[in-house]
């Protein structure tokens, strides 16, 4: 009888502990309400979803993200202020949308030109090993006076130059065109003679169909295919220098962030780093498939952007950046920090890394099989 009572008590104690543990886990479970600046149909939103799923799995379901597409709670370009005011717990966005507040924001996206020729690995190196992340927080919290914390998450480039109704060869060919552009790139194109219009991605095609714009830049590849750019334009130029390295962000209200456990914070950061790398690799494959479909199924002409236009863009950007640095000490501090880091890593990588085109041209020469046959004949 005593053995029975003892075993019964132990069993009851075990059940009690299990219930208590389950109750504690339930009590610790959090759900954050977050909105993106992108429509749910875009791969940029899939980066958001990938991160959300990883946070859920890494946390064992104790941290949930209620992910919403653009416009569900606030308009796309209002997610930052909504996060600051705690209308949203957080947002999945792009810093270039905030240049109306302070033009320094463009530098935390990677900036026009790279910045200073940096690629994605270089830029993340600056962010985490060159003082960039600290400047990132200082910018939002002290310069913009927003109650937020922010992390890089979305590598969406290199981006294409854009879509046009007819071929272009020079800067002069672009003058007078009304084109969808955004961020600091819009200001640069304006100085080069283009009229620019800023609008979210979901508004581009309807605006083009109504004749509001003549040309547009969005992202390139699969993003442009999904939005249906090929139904309006047939000339697609690439590459561009306006967002050859461009990075989106995940933003949290600071009070919400501080209310998370240290473990949840680390899970969020790890999931963001994973989403950055794994989503980007998948995205490059999707872009390759999309370019093939655009050409073979939809008759789009994929053309190289004339170097003259790209060089002029960089020259104009340098002038704009110098002017902004003269007006804004924080812009200058951030830009100089990037320059110093780039001065270290860019020359070294140029020396050690063979040009991407070197082996690419050997195995897959431009012009396809015809060019390869001509090369073999010369041998």
CSV table of C-alpha atoms in Angstrom, one decimal, residues 44 94 109 119-120 154-160 217-220 223 238 240 242-248 276 279-281 283-284 287:
chain,number,residue,atom,x,y,z
A,44,UNK,CA,11.1,40.6,-50.5
A,94,UNK,CA,14.3,49.6,-46.3
A,109,UNK,CA,21.2,50.5,-47.0
A,119,UNK,CA,30.0,44.2,-51.9
A,120,UNK,CA,27.6,42.6,-49.5
A,154,UNK,CA,17.4,41.8,-46.5
A,155,UNK,CA,20.0,41.7,-49.3
A,156,UNK,CA,18.1,42.8,-52.4
A,157,UNK,CA,20.6,43.3,-55.1
A,158,UNK,CA,22.5,43.9,-57.2
A,159,UNK,CA,19.6,45.7,-58.7
A,160,UNK,CA,18.9,46.3,-62.4
A,217,UNK,CA,13.3,50.9,-61.5
A,218,UNK,CA,12.2,48.4,-58.9
A,219,UNK,CA,14.5,45.5,-58.2
A,220,UNK,CA,15.1,43.3,-61.2
A,223,UNK,CA,10.6,40.8,-58.4
A,238,UNK,CA,21.3,46.0,-66.1
A,240,UNK,CA,22.8,49.6,-62.1
A,242,UNK,CA,22.1,53.0,-57.6
A,243,UNK,CA,21.5,49.9,-55.5
A,244,UNK,CA,24.2,47.4,-56.4
A,245,UNK,CA,24.5,46.6,-52.7
A,246,UNK,CA,21.2,47.4,-51.0
A,247,UNK,CA,20.0,46.0,-47.7
A,248,UNK,CA,16.6,46.1,-46.0
A,276,UNK,CA,20.2,37.3,-45.0
A,279,UNK,CA,17.3,33.8,-48.7
A,280,UNK,CA,19.8,35.7,-50.9
A,281,UNK,CA,21.3,32.5,-52.3
A,283,UNK,CA,16.9,34.7,-54.6
A,284,UNK,CA,19.8,34.7,-57.0
A,287,UNK,CA,16.5,35.9,-60.6
